[in-house]
Coordinates of C-alpha atoms in Angstrom, one line a residue:
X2 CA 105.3 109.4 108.5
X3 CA 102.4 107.4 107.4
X4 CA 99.3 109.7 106.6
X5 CA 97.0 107.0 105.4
X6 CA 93.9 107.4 107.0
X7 CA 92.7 104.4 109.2
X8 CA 90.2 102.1 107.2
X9 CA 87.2 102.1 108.9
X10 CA 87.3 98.5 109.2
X11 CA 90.0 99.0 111.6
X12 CA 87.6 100.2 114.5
X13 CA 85.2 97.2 114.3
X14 CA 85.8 94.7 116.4
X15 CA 86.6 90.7 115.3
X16 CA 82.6 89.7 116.3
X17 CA 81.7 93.4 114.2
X18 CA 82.9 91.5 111.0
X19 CA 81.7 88.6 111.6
X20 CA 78.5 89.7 111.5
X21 CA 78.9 91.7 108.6
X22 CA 80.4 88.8 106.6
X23 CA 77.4 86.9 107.4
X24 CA 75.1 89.3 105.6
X25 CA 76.9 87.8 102.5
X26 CA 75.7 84.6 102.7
X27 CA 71.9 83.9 101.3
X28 CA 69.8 82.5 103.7
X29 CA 69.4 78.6 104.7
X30 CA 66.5 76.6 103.6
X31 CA 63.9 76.2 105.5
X32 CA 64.0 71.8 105.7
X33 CA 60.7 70.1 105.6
X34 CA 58.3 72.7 103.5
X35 CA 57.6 71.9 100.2
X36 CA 56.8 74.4 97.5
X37 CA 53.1 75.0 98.3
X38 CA 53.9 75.1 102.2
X39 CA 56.8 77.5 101.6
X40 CA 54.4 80.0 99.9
X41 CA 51.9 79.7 102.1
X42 CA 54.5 80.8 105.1
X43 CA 55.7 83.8 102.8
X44 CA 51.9 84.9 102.6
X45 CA 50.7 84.3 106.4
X46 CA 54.2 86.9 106.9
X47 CA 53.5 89.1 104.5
X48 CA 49.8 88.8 105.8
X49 CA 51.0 89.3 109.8
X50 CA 53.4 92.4 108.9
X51 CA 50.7 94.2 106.3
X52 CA 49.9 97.6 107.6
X53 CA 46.1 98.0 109.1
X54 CA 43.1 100.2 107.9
X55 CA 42.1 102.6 110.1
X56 CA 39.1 99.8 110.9
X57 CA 41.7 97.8 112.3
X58 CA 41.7 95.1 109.7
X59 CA 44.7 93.9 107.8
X60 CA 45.3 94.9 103.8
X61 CA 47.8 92.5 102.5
X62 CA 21.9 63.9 85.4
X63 CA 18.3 63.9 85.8
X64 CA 19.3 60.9 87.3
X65 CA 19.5 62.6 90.7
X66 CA 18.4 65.7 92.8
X67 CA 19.9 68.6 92.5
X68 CA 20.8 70.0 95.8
X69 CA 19.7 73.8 95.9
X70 CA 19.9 75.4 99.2
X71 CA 17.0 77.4 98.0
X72 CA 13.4 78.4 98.1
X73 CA 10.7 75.7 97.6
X74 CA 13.9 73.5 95.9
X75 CA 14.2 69.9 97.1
X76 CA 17.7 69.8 98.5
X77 CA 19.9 67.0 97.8
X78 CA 22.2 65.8 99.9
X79 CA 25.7 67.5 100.9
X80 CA 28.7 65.4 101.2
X81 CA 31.9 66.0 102.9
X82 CA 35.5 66.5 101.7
X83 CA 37.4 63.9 103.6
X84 CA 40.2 67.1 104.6
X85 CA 43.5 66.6 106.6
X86 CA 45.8 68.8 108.4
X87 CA 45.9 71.6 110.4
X88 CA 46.2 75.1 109.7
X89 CA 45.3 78.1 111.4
X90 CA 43.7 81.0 110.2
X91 CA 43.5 84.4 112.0
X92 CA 40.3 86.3 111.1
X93 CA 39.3 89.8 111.4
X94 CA 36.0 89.3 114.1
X95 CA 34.3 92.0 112.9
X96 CA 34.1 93.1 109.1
X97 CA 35.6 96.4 107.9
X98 CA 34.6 99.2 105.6
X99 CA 33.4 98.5 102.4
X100 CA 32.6 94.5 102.7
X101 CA 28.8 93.2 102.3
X102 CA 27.5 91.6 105.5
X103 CA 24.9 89.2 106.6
X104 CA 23.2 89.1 109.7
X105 CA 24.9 86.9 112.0
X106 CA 27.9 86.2 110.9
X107 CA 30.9 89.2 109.5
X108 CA 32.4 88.8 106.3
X109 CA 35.6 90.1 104.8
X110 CA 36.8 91.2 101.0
X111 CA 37.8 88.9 98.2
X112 CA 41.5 88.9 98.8
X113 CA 40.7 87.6 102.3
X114 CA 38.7 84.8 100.7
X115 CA 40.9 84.2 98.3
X116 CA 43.7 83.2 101.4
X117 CA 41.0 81.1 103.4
X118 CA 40.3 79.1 100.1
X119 CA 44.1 78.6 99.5
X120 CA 44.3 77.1 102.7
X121 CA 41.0 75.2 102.8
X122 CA 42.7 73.5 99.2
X123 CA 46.2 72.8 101.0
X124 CA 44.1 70.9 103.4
X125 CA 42.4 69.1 100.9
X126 CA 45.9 67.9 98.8
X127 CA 47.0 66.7 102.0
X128 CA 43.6 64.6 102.9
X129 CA 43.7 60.9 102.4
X130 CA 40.5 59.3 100.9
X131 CA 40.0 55.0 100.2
X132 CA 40.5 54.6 96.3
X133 CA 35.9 54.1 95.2
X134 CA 35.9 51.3 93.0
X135 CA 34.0 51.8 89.8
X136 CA 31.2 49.4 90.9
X137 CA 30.5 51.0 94.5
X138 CA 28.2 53.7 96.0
X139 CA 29.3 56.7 97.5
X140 CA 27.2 56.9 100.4
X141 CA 26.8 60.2 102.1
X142 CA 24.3 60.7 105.6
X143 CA 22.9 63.8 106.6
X144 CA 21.2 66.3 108.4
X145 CA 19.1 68.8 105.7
X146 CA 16.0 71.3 105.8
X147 CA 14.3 73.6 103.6
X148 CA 12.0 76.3 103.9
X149 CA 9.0 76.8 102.6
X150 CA 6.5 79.3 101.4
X151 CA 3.0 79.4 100.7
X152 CA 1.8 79.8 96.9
X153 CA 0.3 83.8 98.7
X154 CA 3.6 84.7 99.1
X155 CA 4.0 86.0 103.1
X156 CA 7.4 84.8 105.8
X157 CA 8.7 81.2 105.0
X158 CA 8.3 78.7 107.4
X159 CA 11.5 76.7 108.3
X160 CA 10.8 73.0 109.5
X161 CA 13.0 70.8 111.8
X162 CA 15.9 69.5 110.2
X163 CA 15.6 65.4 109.0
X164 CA 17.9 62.8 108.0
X165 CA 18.8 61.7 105.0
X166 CA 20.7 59.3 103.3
X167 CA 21.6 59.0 99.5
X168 CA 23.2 56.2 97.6
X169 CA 25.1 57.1 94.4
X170 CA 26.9 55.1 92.3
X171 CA 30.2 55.4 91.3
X172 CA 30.5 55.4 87.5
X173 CA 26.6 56.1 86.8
X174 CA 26.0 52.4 85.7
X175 CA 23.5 51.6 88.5
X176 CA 20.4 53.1 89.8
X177 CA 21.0 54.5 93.2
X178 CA 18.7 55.6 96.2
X179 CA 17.7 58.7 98.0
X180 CA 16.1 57.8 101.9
X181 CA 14.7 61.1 103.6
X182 CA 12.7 61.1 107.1
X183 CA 9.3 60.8 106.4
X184 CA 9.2 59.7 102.9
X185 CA 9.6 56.5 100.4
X186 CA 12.7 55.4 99.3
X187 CA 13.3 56.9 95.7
X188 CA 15.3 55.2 93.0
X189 CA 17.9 57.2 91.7
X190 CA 20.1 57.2 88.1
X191 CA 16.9 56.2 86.3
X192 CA 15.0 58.0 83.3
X193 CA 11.3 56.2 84.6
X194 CA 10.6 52.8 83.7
X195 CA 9.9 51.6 79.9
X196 CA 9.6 48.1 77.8
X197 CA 12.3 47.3 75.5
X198 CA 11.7 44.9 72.5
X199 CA 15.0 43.3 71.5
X200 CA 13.3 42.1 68.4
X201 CA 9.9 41.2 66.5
X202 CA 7.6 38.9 68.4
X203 CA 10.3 39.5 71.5
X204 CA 8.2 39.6 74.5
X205 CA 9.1 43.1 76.2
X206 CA 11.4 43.5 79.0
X207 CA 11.5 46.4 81.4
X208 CA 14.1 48.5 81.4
X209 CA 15.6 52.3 81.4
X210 CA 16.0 55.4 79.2
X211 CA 19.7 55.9 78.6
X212 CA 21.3 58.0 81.0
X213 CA 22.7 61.3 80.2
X214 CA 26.1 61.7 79.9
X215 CA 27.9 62.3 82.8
X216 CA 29.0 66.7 83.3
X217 CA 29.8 69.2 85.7
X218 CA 26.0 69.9 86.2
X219 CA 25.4 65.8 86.3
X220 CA 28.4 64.2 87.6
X221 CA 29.3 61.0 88.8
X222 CA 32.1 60.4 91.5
X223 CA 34.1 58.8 88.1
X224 CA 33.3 61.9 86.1
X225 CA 34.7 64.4 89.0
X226 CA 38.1 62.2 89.3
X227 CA 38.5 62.7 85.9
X228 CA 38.5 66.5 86.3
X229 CA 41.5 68.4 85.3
X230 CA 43.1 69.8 88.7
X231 CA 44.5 73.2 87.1
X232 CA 42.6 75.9 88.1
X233 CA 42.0 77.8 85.2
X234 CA 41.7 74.9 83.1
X235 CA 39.1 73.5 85.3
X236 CA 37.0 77.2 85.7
X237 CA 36.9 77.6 82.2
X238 CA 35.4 73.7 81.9
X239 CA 33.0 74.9 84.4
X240 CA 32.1 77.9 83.0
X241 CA 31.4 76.5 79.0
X242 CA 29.5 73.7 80.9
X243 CA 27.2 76.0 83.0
X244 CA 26.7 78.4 80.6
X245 CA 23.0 79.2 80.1
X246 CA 22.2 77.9 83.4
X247 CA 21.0 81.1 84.7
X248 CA 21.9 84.9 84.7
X249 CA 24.6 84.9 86.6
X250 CA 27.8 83.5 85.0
X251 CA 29.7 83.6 88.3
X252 CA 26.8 82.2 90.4
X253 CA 26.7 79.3 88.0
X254 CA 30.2 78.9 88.4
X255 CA 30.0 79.0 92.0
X256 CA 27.3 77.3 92.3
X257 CA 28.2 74.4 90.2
X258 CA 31.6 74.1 91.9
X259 CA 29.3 73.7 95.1
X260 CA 27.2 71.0 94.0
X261 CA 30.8 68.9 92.9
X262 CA 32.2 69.3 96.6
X263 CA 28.6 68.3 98.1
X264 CA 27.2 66.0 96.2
X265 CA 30.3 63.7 95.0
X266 CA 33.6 62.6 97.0
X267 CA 36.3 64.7 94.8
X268 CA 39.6 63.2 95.0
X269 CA 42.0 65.2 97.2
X270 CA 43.5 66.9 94.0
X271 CA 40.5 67.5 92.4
X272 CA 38.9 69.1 95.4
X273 CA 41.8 71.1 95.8
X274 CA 41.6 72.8 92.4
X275 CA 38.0 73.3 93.0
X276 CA 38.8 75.2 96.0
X277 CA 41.4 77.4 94.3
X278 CA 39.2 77.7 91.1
X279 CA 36.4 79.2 93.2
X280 CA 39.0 81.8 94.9
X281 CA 39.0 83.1 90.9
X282 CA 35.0 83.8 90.9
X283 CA 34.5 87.5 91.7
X284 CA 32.0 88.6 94.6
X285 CA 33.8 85.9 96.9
X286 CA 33.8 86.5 100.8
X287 CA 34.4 85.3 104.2
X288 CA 31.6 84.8 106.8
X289 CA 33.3 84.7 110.1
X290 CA 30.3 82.4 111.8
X291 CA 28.0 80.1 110.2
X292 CA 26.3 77.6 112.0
X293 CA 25.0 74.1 110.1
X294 CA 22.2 72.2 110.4
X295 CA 23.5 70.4 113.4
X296 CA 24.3 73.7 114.8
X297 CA 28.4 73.5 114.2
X298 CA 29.3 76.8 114.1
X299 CA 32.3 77.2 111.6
X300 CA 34.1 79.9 108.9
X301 CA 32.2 80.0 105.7
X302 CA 33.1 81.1 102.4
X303 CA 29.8 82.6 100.5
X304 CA 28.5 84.4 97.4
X305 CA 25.6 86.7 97.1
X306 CA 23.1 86.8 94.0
X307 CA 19.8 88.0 93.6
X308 CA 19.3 88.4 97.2
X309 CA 20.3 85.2 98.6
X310 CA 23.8 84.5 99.9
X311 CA 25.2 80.4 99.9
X312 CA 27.7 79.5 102.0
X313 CA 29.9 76.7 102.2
X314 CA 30.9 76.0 106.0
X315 CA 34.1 74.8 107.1
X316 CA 35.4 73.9 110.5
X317 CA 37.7 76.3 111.9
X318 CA 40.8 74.4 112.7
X319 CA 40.9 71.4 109.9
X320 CA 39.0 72.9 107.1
X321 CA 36.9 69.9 106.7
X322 CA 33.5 70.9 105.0
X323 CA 30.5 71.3 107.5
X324 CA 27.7 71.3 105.3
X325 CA 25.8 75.0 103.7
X326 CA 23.3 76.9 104.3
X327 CA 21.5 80.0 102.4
X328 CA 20.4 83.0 104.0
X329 CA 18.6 86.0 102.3
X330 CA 21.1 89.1 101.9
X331 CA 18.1 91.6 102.1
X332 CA 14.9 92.2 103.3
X333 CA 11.4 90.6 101.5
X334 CA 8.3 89.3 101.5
X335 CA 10.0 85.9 102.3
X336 CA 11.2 87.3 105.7
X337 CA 14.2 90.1 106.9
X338 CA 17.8 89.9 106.3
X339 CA 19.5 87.0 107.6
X340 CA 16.4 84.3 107.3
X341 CA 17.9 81.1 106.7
X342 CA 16.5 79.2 103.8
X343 CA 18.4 75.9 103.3
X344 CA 21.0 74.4 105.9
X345 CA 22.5 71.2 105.8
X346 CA 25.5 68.9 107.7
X347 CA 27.5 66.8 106.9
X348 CA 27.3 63.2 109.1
X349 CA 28.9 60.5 107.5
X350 CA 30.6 59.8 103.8
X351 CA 32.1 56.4 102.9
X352 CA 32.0 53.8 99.8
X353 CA 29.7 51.2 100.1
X354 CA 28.9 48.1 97.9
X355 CA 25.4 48.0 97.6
X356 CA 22.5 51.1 97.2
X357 CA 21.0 50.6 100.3
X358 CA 23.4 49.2 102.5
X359 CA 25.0 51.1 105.5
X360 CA 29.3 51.9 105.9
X361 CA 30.6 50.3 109.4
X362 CA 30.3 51.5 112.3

């Protein structure tokens, strides 16, 4: 008599072992992702299958103006990332326990920021943007105001919002021009006007200081494409460059990154690195609605110091940057929580040939 005992192998049916063989076999690629794409799908899983918080919310040069969304500060002029693509991002619609929040608008921690600025920076890789040739302008159009306060102190007063244009040129080498609403053109890229004698006797010529050398707190479009576009290569520029510039390391860092999306036209890499070295600046956070100066109402990504918060605004569904705004974070003399002090949009960016002259329709 045979007293083996049956395998168990001998119950399961043919389609039974089939299926268990195939638990053998590692799992196909998926085709068409490539290595940034295919992390980003692991982390929007990871993301979707996190467990929830009681709250609900898911765990897982002097030769230009500087454009400060600030008190009594002459904005300069914000300037668009020319982004691509299409990625959606599901946001919490109200903020949760322990996040800092601004009138008007929700915002989320820094690991939440940190995802929306990794997928604001794949968009940006994947933009395409017309090669600026060394001896163009990068012309940027749009809609700005500022508030002001009187030299007693009291509420700001916040004025209709104006056009303006600005003119920059490309490598630094020629003056450009700043146009606002209401006001006389103003050269730009010059030191004031002086007489150069190339000689004894030499009859004097005008001319221009020398320009400063192009940096992260004076760049040039040039000067940004040169940028390196690792991260932490490019923060720790930032940072040795902006150090000094205020009492807040990480503000300066944040701000300066700011001023290199808005005021110059960063090459897609570039502005991509930018992005992902500002998701490395602590205090970070999501603003779930922001509206520009225009009134687009979009997803913004902000930082709070010495009770103002700047944001950067970015539509929704493309990622492409709307413009900023500053609101204060608290209460003061300057008016409640909330107030808006600077807001700008973003109209039009394109390379032009001349300072002065206008991109085609």
């Amino acid at each position: 008599m045979n007293t083996t005992p049956p395998h168990p192998s001998d119950h399961l049916s043919e389609e039974d072992e089939r299926l268990g063989l195939t638990t053998l076999l590692p799992p196909p690629p998926v085709p068409g992702l490539d290595p940034d794409r295919e992390l980003l799908l692991r982390q929007t899983l990871l993301a979707d299958t996190a467990p929830a918080d009681p709250s609900g919310r898911r765990t897982a040069r002097a030769t230009r103006p500087r454009r400060r969304l600030v008190r009594l500060a002459v904005p300069a002029v914000a300037c668009a990332l020319a982004v691509g693509g299409v990625l959606v991002v599901g946001l919490p619609e109200t903020p949760g326990p322990a996040t800092t929040a601004v009138p008007g608008g929700g915002a989320t921690d820094a690991p939440e920021a940190t995802r929306l600025l990794d997928r604001i920076a794949l968009a940006a890789a994947e933009s395409e943007q017309p090669a600026v040739r060394a001896d163009q302008f990068v012309y940027v159009e749009s809609k700005v105001a500022h508030a002001a306060q009187s030299a007693g102190g009291g509420p700001v007063t916040m004025p209709p919002v104006h056009r303006r244009q600005v003119w920059l040129s490309a490598d630094g080498s020629r003056p450009g021009l700043l146009r606002e609403a209401g006001g006389p053109d103003t050269p730009l890229g010059t030191d004031g006007p002086v007489e150069t004698l190339d000689g004894p006797g030499a009859t004097p010529r005008p001319s221009t200081l020398n320009p400063s050398e192009p940096s992260i707190s004076n760049p040039t479009h040039a000067y940004v494409a040169s940028l390196p576009t690792d991260p932490d290569t490019l923060m720790e520029l930032i940072r040795d460059e902006t150090r000094g510039e205020g009492q807040d390391p990480d503000q300066r860092a944040f701000t300066a990154i700011g001023e290199l999306l808005a005021e110059t036209w960063a090459p897609p890499k570039v502005g991509a690195a930018l992005y992902r070295a500002a998701a490395k600046i602590p205090g970070v956070i999501v603003v779930h609605a922001a509206d520009d100066a225009t009134g687009r109402e979009g997803v913004a990504v902000a930082r709070t110091s010495h009770g103002e918060q700047t944001q950067w605004i970015f539509d929704r569904t493309t990622y492409a940057f709307l413009g900023e705004r500053t609101v204060l974070a608290e209460a003061g003399d300057a008016g409640p929580a909330g107030t808006v002090m600077g807001t700008s949009a973003v109209l039009t960016t394109a390379a032009v040939d001349r300072a002065g002259e206008r991109p085609a329709a």
